[in-house]
Amino acid sequence: MTQMIAPQFDLERIRADFPILHQQVHGHPLAYLDSTASSQKPALVIDAMNDFYRRTNANVHRGVYQLSEQATEAMEQARAKIARFIGARSVREIIFTRNTTESINLVAHAWGRANLRPGDRILLTEMEHHSNLVPWQIVAQATGAELLFIPVDGTGRLALDGLDRLLTERTKLVALTHMSNVLGTINPVKVIAAAAKQVGALVLVDGAQSVPHFPVDVGELGIDFLAFSGHKMCGPTGVGVLWGRKPLLQAMPPFLGGGSMIRSVGLRSSSWNDLPHKFEAGTPAIAEAIGLGYAVDYLASVGMDAIHQAEQQLTQYAVERLQGIDGLTLYGPAVAERGGVLSFNLAGVHAHDVAAVLDQQGVAVRAGHHCCQPLMELLDAPATARASFYLYTTPAEIDQLVRGLEKCKAIFG
Amino acid sequence: MDDFYQQNILDHSRHPRNSGRLDHPSVSREEMNPLCGDKLHIDLQIDDGVVTAVGFTGRGCAISQAAASMLTEEIKGKSVAEVRALSKDDVLGLLGIPIGYTRLKCALLGLKAIKVGVYNLADEEFDDDELF
Ligand SMILES: Cc1ncc(COP(=O)(O)O)c(C=O)c1O
């Protein structure tokens, strides 16, 4: 395995940056294979947040005293780092939210309610996470818009041959995931965005699984909105991002009302603050936003291309090992079109039992429907077990997974 | 691990007791656990305030299916009052293994179906907060 890893990618040094990884679980070394649900955090991020609370903590954009100015500056620096990280033209296009879910809800409610009319269409895909499905169901119900879906084919990829028919001048928005959190499929967002532009539709990308794992440049993709979560990219929980093109964000009404998002307030009406503050009502997650800024520094220092390459190699290895297990069904497309997410089932054993046996072997995997019930219906699997990888995952952990699965077969055999 | 999936749990999940549906149940109840897609259906026949027959079908993880299967044996011959008094601890006692917080929903799914069933029979709502 070692010669397959890109030269600048020092796995051992990377692992040393993540304190949580070095522990035993049920008498085995922890093999954390659930980064798709939430990634682990490097010491740099944990320390930055601690340090903020020990030295700098104060509310932002309010005080004129030193602490508040330092806190504000630290948070705005984080915003600038994130803007650079995804190729945003302006820091004002970076809106701090709680997570991907809130980012998508922001667009659904603020843009959707103001712009969708009966008969308008929103084009989604059959592989969306509930967080890029349910908000659109709610808004479609409120506005009379219709939901259409790009189908998923037998190999777990989007079936794009019918895209021309699905996109019409009634299509106002295409909202899709960049990478499936169940199948690992990486979708050709650039191609789909270009087709959407032909009919004048806006494009929202759920980047919850792409921004953490490979280079994402919003200009290059030609999209309008990008949503992602801090906790899946080495950052803390409680902070996420919505990126949107400035003219769109400027034209949108606010999502939540309250402090910070206003310019002036009267008893009966108010006017809105400039971007990004118009969409950041109330006290934000300050320490978390700062922590996310450090997470972005960390990822950039390792290099997103290097991370992607290492994960591809590891995924190739894992696919080969898993395919060697009798009775194991692996879902999703070929390695070239997928990221480091492997969903599988062992014949005759429920995914939750697989996960429980693996836990006893120190291996942490997710089991269930992964917040994608419609996709699971399509796969005809009420649940799958899912192993997912990140920059700190080792081939030895894959081996540990395989040994755990053999154990599982012995117990339930 | 060999302790966790003990032989009796594997046995109950592979060969659920009281398997099937009843022809004329006094009450029927289906419950789902959206967390892992466990699903089960329980029919109860009640004569003179006593559970005389139970029918159980379902699919899901070994814990949910085994716990429900064990419960169907446990409640047969018991009075409705006794069934109403069953608790989380009774189920954990039957399983005889430590159940973590997330698997509790699996373990208690059968009990929930049974409790909702007997409460409904008396035209009462069962609040599943009581279970957890
Ligand atoms: C593809 C995808 N979209 C959205 C989400 C939701 O992320 P969050 O729970 O952080 O809002 C997830 C996380 O599971 C995801 O994998």
PDB file of C-alpha atoms in Angstrom, chain A residues 241-364:
ATOM      1  CA  VAL A 241     -21.906  27.597   5.371  1.00  0.00           C
ATOM      2  CA  LEU A 242     -24.141  28.815   2.620  1.00  0.00           C
ATOM      3  CA  TRP A 243     -22.331  30.327  -0.329  1.00  0.00           C
ATOM      4  CA  GLY A 244     -24.505  32.179  -2.858  1.00  0.00           C
ATOM      5  CA  ARG A 245     -23.860  34.509  -5.756  1.00  0.00           C
ATOM      6  CA  LYS A 246     -24.016  38.042  -4.422  1.00  0.00           C
ATOM      7  CA  PRO A 247     -26.751  39.463  -6.695  1.00  0.00           C
ATOM      8  CA  LEU A 248     -29.018  36.548  -5.763  1.00  0.00           C
ATOM      9  CA  LEU A 249     -28.375  36.928  -2.051  1.00  0.00           C
ATOM     10  CA  GLN A 250     -28.933  40.660  -2.287  1.00  0.00           C
ATOM     11  CA  ALA A 251     -32.290  40.188  -3.975  1.00  0.00           C
ATOM     12  CA  MET A 252     -33.504  37.561  -1.498  1.00  0.00           C
ATOM     13  CA  PRO A 253     -35.636  38.493   1.517  1.00  0.00           C
ATOM     14  CA  PRO A 254     -34.226  37.461   4.920  1.00  0.00           C
ATOM     15  CA  PHE A 255     -34.720  33.987   6.364  1.00  0.00           C
ATOM     16  CA  LEU A 256     -34.691  34.595  10.126  1.00  0.00           C
ATOM     17  CA  GLY A 257     -35.421  37.953  11.693  1.00  0.00           C
ATOM     18  CA  GLY A 258     -33.724  39.432  14.753  1.00  0.00           C
ATOM     19  CA  GLY A 259     -30.575  41.098  15.923  1.00  0.00           C
ATOM     20  CA  SER A 260     -27.612  41.766  13.579  1.00  0.00           C
ATOM     21  CA  MET A 261     -29.586  41.257  10.384  1.00  0.00           C
ATOM     22  CA  ILE A 262     -31.197  44.699  10.405  1.00  0.00           C
ATOM     23  CA  ARG A 263     -30.076  48.134   9.368  1.00  0.00           C
ATOM     24  CA  SER A 264     -32.790  50.088  11.110  1.00  0.00           C
ATOM     25  CA  VAL A 265     -35.809  48.906  13.009  1.00  0.00           C
ATOM     26  CA  GLY A 266     -39.120  50.645  13.509  1.00  0.00           C
ATOM     27  CA  LEU A 267     -42.053  49.312  15.432  1.00  0.00           C
ATOM     28  CA  ARG A 268     -43.834  48.159  12.279  1.00  0.00           C
ATOM     29  CA  SER A 269     -41.089  47.619   9.756  1.00  0.00           C
ATOM     30  CA  SER A 270     -37.346  47.369   9.374  1.00  0.00           C
ATOM     31  CA  SER A 271     -34.718  47.476   6.689  1.00  0.00           C
ATOM     32  CA  TRP A 272     -32.102  44.809   6.210  1.00  0.00           C
ATOM     33  CA  ASN A 273     -28.400  44.852   6.866  1.00  0.00           C
ATOM     34  CA  ASP A 274     -25.810  44.254   4.153  1.00  0.00           C
ATOM     35  CA  LEU A 275     -24.551  40.828   3.226  1.00  0.00           C
ATOM     36  CA  PRO A 276     -23.694  38.544   4.851  1.00  0.00           C
ATOM     37  CA  HIS A 277     -25.303  39.869   8.012  1.00  0.00           C
ATOM     38  CA  LYS A 278     -28.779  40.016   6.492  1.00  0.00           C
ATOM     39  CA  PHE A 279     -28.815  36.226   6.771  1.00  0.00           C
ATOM     40  CA  GLU A 280     -27.114  35.912  10.149  1.00  0.00           C
ATOM     41  CA  ALA A 281     -29.769  36.796  12.695  1.00  0.00           C
ATOM     42  CA  GLY A 282     -28.800  36.582  16.334  1.00  0.00           C
ATOM     43  CA  THR A 283     -25.476  35.748  17.945  1.00  0.00           C
ATOM     44  CA  PRO A 284     -23.627  33.322  15.675  1.00  0.00           C
ATOM     45  CA  ALA A 285     -21.540  30.296  16.639  1.00  0.00           C
ATOM     46  CA  ILE A 286     -18.422  32.432  17.050  1.00  0.00           C
ATOM     47  CA  ALA A 287     -15.907  29.934  18.430  1.00  0.00           C
ATOM     48  CA  GLU A 288     -17.162  27.355  15.938  1.00  0.00           C
ATOM     49  CA  ALA A 289     -16.787  29.686  12.969  1.00  0.00           C
ATOM     50  CA  ILE A 290     -13.231  30.425  14.087  1.00  0.00           C
ATOM     51  CA  GLY A 291     -12.603  26.692  14.513  1.00  0.00           C
ATOM     52  CA  LEU A 292     -13.861  26.101  10.978  1.00  0.00           C
ATOM     53  CA  GLY A 293     -11.413  28.705   9.706  1.00  0.00           C
ATOM     54  CA  TYR A 294      -8.599  26.680  11.244  1.00  0.00           C
ATOM     55  CA  ALA A 295     -10.015  23.462   9.790  1.00  0.00           C
ATOM     56  CA  VAL A 296      -9.868  25.037   6.347  1.00  0.00           C
ATOM     57  CA  ASP A 297      -6.251  26.072   6.985  1.00  0.00           C
ATOM     58  CA  TYR A 298      -5.489  22.500   7.943  1.00  0.00           C
ATOM     59  CA  LEU A 299      -7.137  20.958   4.873  1.00  0.00           C
ATOM     60  CA  ALA A 300      -5.455  23.472   2.590  1.00  0.00           C
ATOM     61  CA  SER A 301      -2.060  22.727   4.145  1.00  0.00           C
ATOM     62  CA  VAL A 302      -2.450  19.019   3.387  1.00  0.00           C
ATOM     63  CA  GLY A 303      -3.899  19.852  -0.028  1.00  0.00           C
ATOM     64  CA  MET A 304      -7.348  18.908  -1.305  1.00  0.00           C
ATOM     65  CA  ASP A 305      -5.929  17.179  -4.370  1.00  0.00           C
ATOM     66  CA  ALA A 306      -3.665  15.066  -2.175  1.00  0.00           C
ATOM     67  CA  ILE A 307      -6.579  14.200   0.120  1.00  0.00           C
ATOM     68  CA  HIS A 308      -8.720  13.166  -2.825  1.00  0.00           C
ATOM     69  CA  GLN A 309      -5.960  11.059  -4.336  1.00  0.00           C
ATOM     70  CA  ALA A 310      -5.216   9.287  -1.057  1.00  0.00           C
ATOM     71  CA  GLU A 311      -8.899   8.546  -0.529  1.00  0.00           C
ATOM     72  CA  GLN A 312      -9.255   7.153  -4.053  1.00  0.00           C
ATOM     73  CA  GLN A 313      -6.356   4.775  -3.465  1.00  0.00           C
ATOM     74  CA  LEU A 314      -7.731   3.678  -0.137  1.00  0.00           C
ATOM     75  CA  THR A 315     -11.189   3.175  -1.657  1.00  0.00           C
ATOM     76  CA  GLN A 316      -9.710   1.035  -4.423  1.00  0.00           C
ATOM     77  CA  TYR A 317      -8.023  -1.113  -1.781  1.00  0.00           C
ATOM     78  CA  ALA A 318     -11.191  -1.353   0.330  1.00  0.00           C
ATOM     79  CA  VAL A 319     -13.354  -2.313  -2.656  1.00  0.00           C
ATOM     80  CA  GLU A 320     -10.940  -5.112  -3.537  1.00  0.00           C
ATOM     81  CA  ARG A 321     -10.915  -6.401   0.033  1.00  0.00           C
ATOM     82  CA  LEU A 322     -14.682  -6.231   0.478  1.00  0.00           C
ATOM     83  CA  GLN A 323     -15.356  -7.893  -2.856  1.00  0.00           C
ATOM     84  CA  GLY A 324     -13.330 -10.826  -1.556  1.00  0.00           C
ATOM     85  CA  ILE A 325     -15.912 -11.481   1.162  1.00  0.00           C
ATOM     86  CA  ASP A 326     -18.455 -14.144   0.299  1.00  0.00           C
ATOM     87  CA  GLY A 327     -22.060 -13.014   0.732  1.00  0.00           C
ATOM     88  CA  LEU A 328     -21.216  -9.316   0.788  1.00  0.00           C
ATOM     89  CA  THR A 329     -23.155  -6.958  -1.486  1.00  0.00           C
ATOM     90  CA  LEU A 330     -21.425  -3.676  -2.246  1.00  0.00           C
ATOM     91  CA  TYR A 331     -23.538  -0.796  -3.574  1.00  0.00           C
ATOM     92  CA  GLY A 332     -22.571   2.049  -5.889  1.00  0.00           C
ATOM     93  CA  PRO A 333     -20.455   2.781  -8.951  1.00  0.00           C
ATOM     94  CA  ALA A 334     -16.841   2.041  -9.898  1.00  0.00           C
ATOM     95  CA  VAL A 335     -14.040   3.643  -7.890  1.00  0.00           C
ATOM     96  CA  ALA A 336     -13.249   6.234 -10.585  1.00  0.00           C
ATOM     97  CA  GLU A 337     -16.684   7.806 -10.100  1.00  0.00           C
ATOM     98  CA  ARG A 338     -16.954   7.595  -6.344  1.00  0.00           C
ATOM     99  CA  GLY A 339     -15.503   8.912  -3.138  1.00  0.00           C
ATOM    100  CA  GLY A 340     -14.544   7.047   0.018  1.00  0.00           C
ATOM    101  CA  VAL A 341     -17.999   5.877   1.051  1.00  0.00           C
ATOM    102  CA  LEU A 342     -18.831   2.173   0.852  1.00  0.00           C
ATOM    103  CA  SER A 343     -22.325   0.906   1.622  1.00  0.00           C
ATOM    104  CA  PHE A 344     -22.771  -2.834   1.882  1.00  0.00           C
ATOM    105  CA  ASN A 345     -24.806  -5.667   3.304  1.00  0.00           C
ATOM    106  CA  LEU A 346     -23.866  -9.132   4.501  1.00  0.00           C
ATOM    107  CA  ALA A 347     -26.346 -11.783   3.406  1.00  0.00           C
ATOM    108  CA  GLY A 348     -28.703 -12.739   6.212  1.00  0.00           C
ATOM    109  CA  VAL A 349     -27.432 -10.197   8.769  1.00  0.00           C
ATOM    110  CA  HIS A 350     -29.165  -6.902   9.455  1.00  0.00           C
ATOM    111  CA  ALA A 351     -26.892  -3.888   9.025  1.00  0.00           C
ATOM    112  CA  HIS A 352     -27.381  -2.897  12.665  1.00  0.00           C
ATOM    113  CA  ASP A 353     -26.130  -6.265  13.797  1.00  0.00           C
ATOM    114  CA  VAL A 354     -23.139  -5.936  11.468  1.00  0.00           C
ATOM    115  CA  ALA A 355     -22.358  -2.553  13.024  1.00  0.00           C
ATOM    116  CA  ALA A 356     -22.738  -3.908  16.558  1.00  0.00           C
ATOM    117  CA  VAL A 357     -20.339  -6.792  15.894  1.00  0.00           C
ATOM    118  CA  LEU A 358     -17.858  -4.407  14.269  1.00  0.00           C
ATOM    119  CA  ASP A 359     -18.089  -2.067  17.251  1.00  0.00           C
ATOM    120  CA  GLN A 360     -16.985  -4.903  19.492  1.00  0.00           C
ATOM    121  CA  GLN A 361     -13.918  -5.184  17.221  1.00  0.00           C
ATOM    122  CA  GLY A 362     -13.182  -1.468  17.605  1.00  0.00           C
ATOM    123  CA  VAL A 363     -14.554  -0.589  14.151  1.00  0.00           C
ATOM    124  CA  ALA A 364     -16.999   2.348  13.998  1.00  0.00           C
TER     125      ALA A 364
END
